[in-house]
Amino acid sequence: MSTSPSSGPALPSGAPVGDAGPAVAPVPRAGTTPPVCRSGRRATTYAHRGSSGMAPENTAAAFELAIAEGADYVETDVQLSADGELVIIHDVTLARTTDARLAFADRAPWNVQAFTLAELKKLDAGGWYEGEFTGQHILTFDELLDLLGGRVGLNLELKSPAVNPGLAQAVAARLRRRPDWIEPGARPQPLIVGSFDEQALRDFHTQLPEVPVSLITYDVPAGGMLTDLAGWIFSLNPDIRRLRPEDAGRVTEAGMALVPWTVDSPELWRWALDLGVGGMITNYPHALRDMLHGRDRVPGAAGVVIDDVRYRSPGDGARWTGEHVVLRNVSDQPVDVGGWYLRNQASDRIVVGDGYVIPAGGLLRVHTGPGDNDATTYHNGRTTAVWNSRNGDSAGLHRADGTIVDLYAYII
Ligand code: G3P
Ligand code: CA
C-alpha cells in the first residue's frame, strides 16, 4: 500500500487495472512500440541509474540487468573527472557509492571532480551495495555507450553542472565523435539528454539541436514558462512526489512528454498512468514492465507485505531511533523472513535477522536503529536514519536471494 500525493486524488485503490483510457503520446522509440498496460495505455520504462533496485546504481551490472529486463531506456548521470574525462556517477562525492573512504582515506570529502580518471578507475563501485557486486567500476561515458551498444535507449543526465563546468559542451563534443548516437537516421536507439539545470540544457541544445532534451524539475513550471519550454524541450521530468493532476494535463497539452521520477510502486504506477504519463523513471523496471504487460504482482503472494514505513517526523529528536518498517503476514501460514531485506531509494539495505518468523496474520517491526529485540521487533542497530522524511521514499522488500516480494511508496 502507499499514499498518494497530498494534493492529488486518492490513489485508485482496488480500481480495476482495465479502466478504459485514451492512449497517451509515448516517448518515441525507433521501430518499436512501447508496451501497453491492460488499460490500453502505453508507457515507456526508464531504468533509473540502471536497474538500481536490484544492482548497484550506474554500474555495468545495473545497466545489463535493465537491458535484460526489457527497459526502454537506461537513465544515468554524467560528470567530469579532474582531468576532464566524462564519468558515470550520480553523487558529487564518491563516498556513498564507492570504497573511496578506504582507498583514499586522506582525500575527504572525496569530490568526483578532485579525482583523475586513473584514480577513479581504482575504486570499487559495487561492494557497497552487496558483496556479490564487488568488482564493478565507475564507467566512462564511452564505455557506457559501448556497453549499451544499440540495445536500449539512453536518457543521460548532465549532473550538477555547477560543479562540473563545461559539462554540456564536453558531452556534446564526445557525442559528435559517436555519430551513431546523434544522427536520427542512424540511431539504433534513442538518446535523450536531460538536466535539472536549464542553462546547461540550453548549452547542450545549442551544440546538438538534433538530440531531444528533457528538463528535470521538482514541480511543473507555471503556464507561460511551460509554453516557452515546449518550444525546445522534448520531455519534462517532474518529481512524482510533487506532481498534481492538474499540472500533468498542462504538460501534455503543451506538447511535451510527461515522464516523472522516481516511481517505485504499483499504486504510483497506476496513478501516474491515470494522469497520462508517457513514461516513468523507476528503480524497478522489471516490475513496471510486468505491470504494463498485465502481469501484475498479487499483493501478498509471498505471504508478507510492507504495511507501513514509520519515518522520522520533524518533532522527533536527533537521537530518535523509532524509525521502522512494519511487515505484515497476510497469509494463513507462518513465514520465515530471516535474511529478507528492505531497500530504500538511496539503496540503503536493512536486513532482517535470522530466525524471524512472522505468524499468520502477525506483524514484525524492522527498526533501523538500536534496541531490544523480541518476537515482533527486530533492530538493525544503525546510528542514522535511512527512510526519507522530507518528501517521500520507497521501500522494496526482497527475499534473501534478492527477489522482490513487495514494493511500497510513500509521499510526504
Ligand atoms: O531523471 C530524473 C532523476 O534521475 C533525477 O534524480 O537525483 O536520481 O538524478 P536523480
Ligand atoms: Ca539522474
PDB file of C-alpha atoms in Angstrom, residues 273-393:
ATOM      1  CA  LEU A 273      -0.870   6.233 -15.863  1.00  0.00           C
ATOM      2  CA  ASP A 274      -4.216   7.753 -14.968  1.00  0.00           C
ATOM      3  CA  LEU A 275      -2.547  11.160 -15.186  1.00  0.00           C
ATOM      4  CA  GLY A 276      -1.427  10.443 -18.738  1.00  0.00           C
ATOM      5  CA  VAL A 277       2.302   9.978 -18.336  1.00  0.00           C
ATOM      6  CA  GLY A 278       4.265   8.954 -21.409  1.00  0.00           C
ATOM      7  CA  GLY A 279       6.803   7.058 -19.359  1.00  0.00           C
ATOM      8  CA  MET A 280       8.118   6.547 -15.845  1.00  0.00           C
ATOM      9  CA  ILE A 281      11.573   6.546 -14.332  1.00  0.00           C
ATOM     10  CA  THR A 282      11.851   3.689 -11.848  1.00  0.00           C
ATOM     11  CA  ASN A 283      14.383   1.703  -9.846  1.00  0.00           C
ATOM     12  CA  TYR A 284      12.342  -1.445 -10.612  1.00  0.00           C
ATOM     13  CA  PRO A 285      11.931  -1.609 -14.399  1.00  0.00           C
ATOM     14  CA  HIS A 286      11.178  -5.331 -14.377  1.00  0.00           C
ATOM     15  CA  ALA A 287       8.209  -4.856 -12.040  1.00  0.00           C
ATOM     16  CA  LEU A 288       6.906  -1.871 -14.010  1.00  0.00           C
ATOM     17  CA  ARG A 289       7.228  -3.848 -17.231  1.00  0.00           C
ATOM     18  CA  ASP A 290       5.370  -6.741 -15.633  1.00  0.00           C
ATOM     19  CA  MET A 291       2.501  -4.432 -14.719  1.00  0.00           C
ATOM     20  CA  LEU A 292       2.405  -2.819 -18.145  1.00  0.00           C
ATOM     21  CA  HIS A 293       2.208  -6.254 -19.704  1.00  0.00           C
ATOM     22  CA  GLY A 294      -0.656  -7.312 -17.452  1.00  0.00           C
ATOM     23  CA  ARG A 295       1.485  -9.471 -15.206  1.00  0.00           C
ATOM     24  CA  ASP A 296       0.567  -7.604 -12.044  1.00  0.00           C
ATOM     25  CA  ARG A 297       2.091  -8.897  -8.886  1.00  0.00           C
ATOM     26  CA  VAL A 298      -0.536 -10.191  -6.499  1.00  0.00           C
ATOM     27  CA  PRO A 299      -0.096  -8.307  -3.217  1.00  0.00           C
ATOM     28  CA  GLY A 300       0.837 -10.778  -0.558  1.00  0.00           C
ATOM     29  CA  ALA A 301       1.629 -13.608  -2.953  1.00  0.00           C
ATOM     30  CA  ALA A 302       4.754 -14.268  -0.917  1.00  0.00           C
ATOM     31  CA  GLY A 303       2.747 -14.107   2.308  1.00  0.00           C
ATOM     32  CA  VAL A 304       4.234 -10.849   3.612  1.00  0.00           C
ATOM     33  CA  VAL A 305       3.659  -7.221   2.627  1.00  0.00           C
ATOM     34  CA  ILE A 306       5.025  -3.869   3.731  1.00  0.00           C
ATOM     35  CA  ASP A 307       2.262  -2.406   5.859  1.00  0.00           C
ATOM     36  CA  ASP A 308       3.833   0.922   6.772  1.00  0.00           C
ATOM     37  CA  VAL A 309       7.051   2.918   6.913  1.00  0.00           C
ATOM     38  CA  ARG A 310       7.310   4.887  10.171  1.00  0.00           C
ATOM     39  CA  TYR A 311       9.805   7.536   9.230  1.00  0.00           C
ATOM     40  CA  ARG A 312      11.208  10.202  11.452  1.00  0.00           C
ATOM     41  CA  SER A 313       8.969  13.262  11.845  1.00  0.00           C
ATOM     42  CA  PRO A 314      10.066  16.869  12.477  1.00  0.00           C
ATOM     43  CA  GLY A 315       9.171  16.583  16.155  1.00  0.00           C
ATOM     44  CA  ASP A 316      11.441  13.616  16.735  1.00  0.00           C
ATOM     45  CA  GLY A 317      14.707  14.479  18.388  1.00  0.00           C
ATOM     46  CA  ALA A 318      18.086  13.947  16.795  1.00  0.00           C
ATOM     47  CA  ARG A 319      18.599  10.782  18.791  1.00  0.00           C
ATOM     48  CA  TRP A 320      15.196   9.326  17.930  1.00  0.00           C
ATOM     49  CA  THR A 321      15.576   5.688  16.981  1.00  0.00           C
ATOM     50  CA  GLY A 322      11.955   4.796  16.398  1.00  0.00           C
ATOM     51  CA  GLU A 323      12.223   4.661  12.610  1.00  0.00           C
ATOM     52  CA  HIS A 324      10.930   1.300  11.403  1.00  0.00           C
ATOM     53  CA  VAL A 325       9.079  -0.622   8.731  1.00  0.00           C
ATOM     54  CA  VAL A 326       6.037  -2.730   9.571  1.00  0.00           C
ATOM     55  CA  LEU A 327       5.871  -6.087   7.811  1.00  0.00           C
ATOM     56  CA  ARG A 328       2.563  -7.948   7.874  1.00  0.00           C
ATOM     57  CA  ASN A 329       1.938 -11.600   7.186  1.00  0.00           C
ATOM     58  CA  VAL A 330      -1.279 -11.619   5.173  1.00  0.00           C
ATOM     59  CA  SER A 331      -1.283 -15.381   4.674  1.00  0.00           C
ATOM     60  CA  ASP A 332      -2.613 -18.226   6.797  1.00  0.00           C
ATOM     61  CA  GLN A 333       0.856 -19.733   7.228  1.00  0.00           C
ATOM     62  CA  PRO A 334       3.903 -18.603   9.210  1.00  0.00           C
ATOM     63  CA  VAL A 335       6.589 -17.019   7.004  1.00  0.00           C
ATOM     64  CA  ASP A 336      10.302 -17.136   7.809  1.00  0.00           C
ATOM     65  CA  VAL A 337      11.679 -13.699   6.879  1.00  0.00           C
ATOM     66  CA  GLY A 338      15.193 -14.225   8.278  1.00  0.00           C
ATOM     67  CA  GLY A 339      17.670 -12.676   5.847  1.00  0.00           C
ATOM     68  CA  TRP A 340      14.992 -10.846   3.897  1.00  0.00           C
ATOM     69  CA  TYR A 341      15.820  -7.192   3.421  1.00  0.00           C
ATOM     70  CA  LEU A 342      14.388  -3.765   2.664  1.00  0.00           C
ATOM     71  CA  ARG A 343      15.933  -1.252   0.320  1.00  0.00           C
ATOM     72  CA  ASN A 344      15.152   2.471   0.038  1.00  0.00           C
ATOM     73  CA  GLN A 345      15.628   4.748  -2.975  1.00  0.00           C
ATOM     74  CA  ALA A 346      19.143   5.636  -1.831  1.00  0.00           C
ATOM     75  CA  SER A 347      19.936   1.879  -1.853  1.00  0.00           C
ATOM     76  CA  ASP A 348      20.371   1.570   1.915  1.00  0.00           C
ATOM     77  CA  ARG A 349      19.812  -2.064   2.844  1.00  0.00           C
ATOM     78  CA  ILE A 350      18.077  -3.103   6.060  1.00  0.00           C
ATOM     79  CA  VAL A 351      18.338  -6.844   6.703  1.00  0.00           C
ATOM     80  CA  VAL A 352      16.011  -8.836   8.968  1.00  0.00           C
ATOM     81  CA  GLY A 353      17.819 -11.049  11.479  1.00  0.00           C
ATOM     82  CA  ASP A 354      17.994 -14.803  11.090  1.00  0.00           C
ATOM     83  CA  GLY A 355      15.255 -16.837  12.674  1.00  0.00           C
ATOM     84  CA  TYR A 356      12.475 -14.285  12.453  1.00  0.00           C
ATOM     85  CA  VAL A 357       9.194 -15.986  11.593  1.00  0.00           C
ATOM     86  CA  ILE A 358       6.035 -13.897  11.286  1.00  0.00           C
ATOM     87  CA  PRO A 359       2.992 -15.917  12.328  1.00  0.00           C
ATOM     88  CA  ALA A 360      -0.107 -15.962  10.148  1.00  0.00           C
ATOM     89  CA  GLY A 361      -1.753 -12.553  10.433  1.00  0.00           C
ATOM     90  CA  GLY A 362       1.124 -11.217  12.546  1.00  0.00           C
ATOM     91  CA  LEU A 363       3.444  -8.220  12.321  1.00  0.00           C
ATOM     92  CA  LEU A 364       7.188  -7.668  12.506  1.00  0.00           C
ATOM     93  CA  ARG A 365       8.633  -4.193  13.090  1.00  0.00           C
ATOM     94  CA  VAL A 366      12.029  -3.822  11.449  1.00  0.00           C
ATOM     95  CA  HIS A 367      13.847  -0.940  13.101  1.00  0.00           C
ATOM     96  CA  THR A 368      16.734   0.938  11.561  1.00  0.00           C
ATOM     97  CA  GLY A 369      18.253   1.889  14.898  1.00  0.00           C
ATOM     98  CA  PRO A 370      19.303   0.089  18.081  1.00  0.00           C
ATOM     99  CA  GLY A 371      17.031  -1.503  20.706  1.00  0.00           C
ATOM    100  CA  ASP A 372      15.968  -4.737  22.331  1.00  0.00           C
ATOM    101  CA  ASN A 373      14.740  -7.435  20.008  1.00  0.00           C
ATOM    102  CA  ASP A 374      11.730  -9.618  20.686  1.00  0.00           C
ATOM    103  CA  ALA A 375       9.379 -11.768  18.653  1.00  0.00           C
ATOM    104  CA  THR A 376       7.708  -8.803  16.956  1.00  0.00           C
ATOM    105  CA  THR A 377      10.578  -6.305  16.820  1.00  0.00           C
ATOM    106  CA  TYR A 378      13.975  -6.504  15.176  1.00  0.00           C
ATOM    107  CA  HIS A 379      16.613  -3.762  15.445  1.00  0.00           C
ATOM    108  CA  ASN A 380      19.428  -3.162  12.954  1.00  0.00           C
ATOM    109  CA  GLY A 381      21.439  -1.006  15.329  1.00  0.00           C
ATOM    110  CA  ARG A 382      22.250   1.722  12.838  1.00  0.00           C
ATOM    111  CA  THR A 383      23.017   5.172  14.134  1.00  0.00           C
ATOM    112  CA  THR A 384      21.472   7.158  11.279  1.00  0.00           C
ATOM    113  CA  ALA A 385      18.006   7.182   9.759  1.00  0.00           C
ATOM    114  CA  VAL A 386      17.579   5.818   6.248  1.00  0.00           C
ATOM    115  CA  TRP A 387      13.952   6.462   5.306  1.00  0.00           C
ATOM    116  CA  ASN A 388      13.465   9.836   3.636  1.00  0.00           C
ATOM    117  CA  SER A 389      11.468  12.066   5.987  1.00  0.00           C
ATOM    118  CA  ARG A 390      11.489  15.251   3.876  1.00  0.00           C
ATOM    119  CA  ASN A 391       9.384  14.367   0.842  1.00  0.00           C
ATOM    120  CA  GLY A 392       8.975  10.616   0.478  1.00  0.00           C
ATOM    121  CA  ASP A 393      10.681   7.384  -0.387  1.00  0.00           C
TER     122      ASP A 393
END
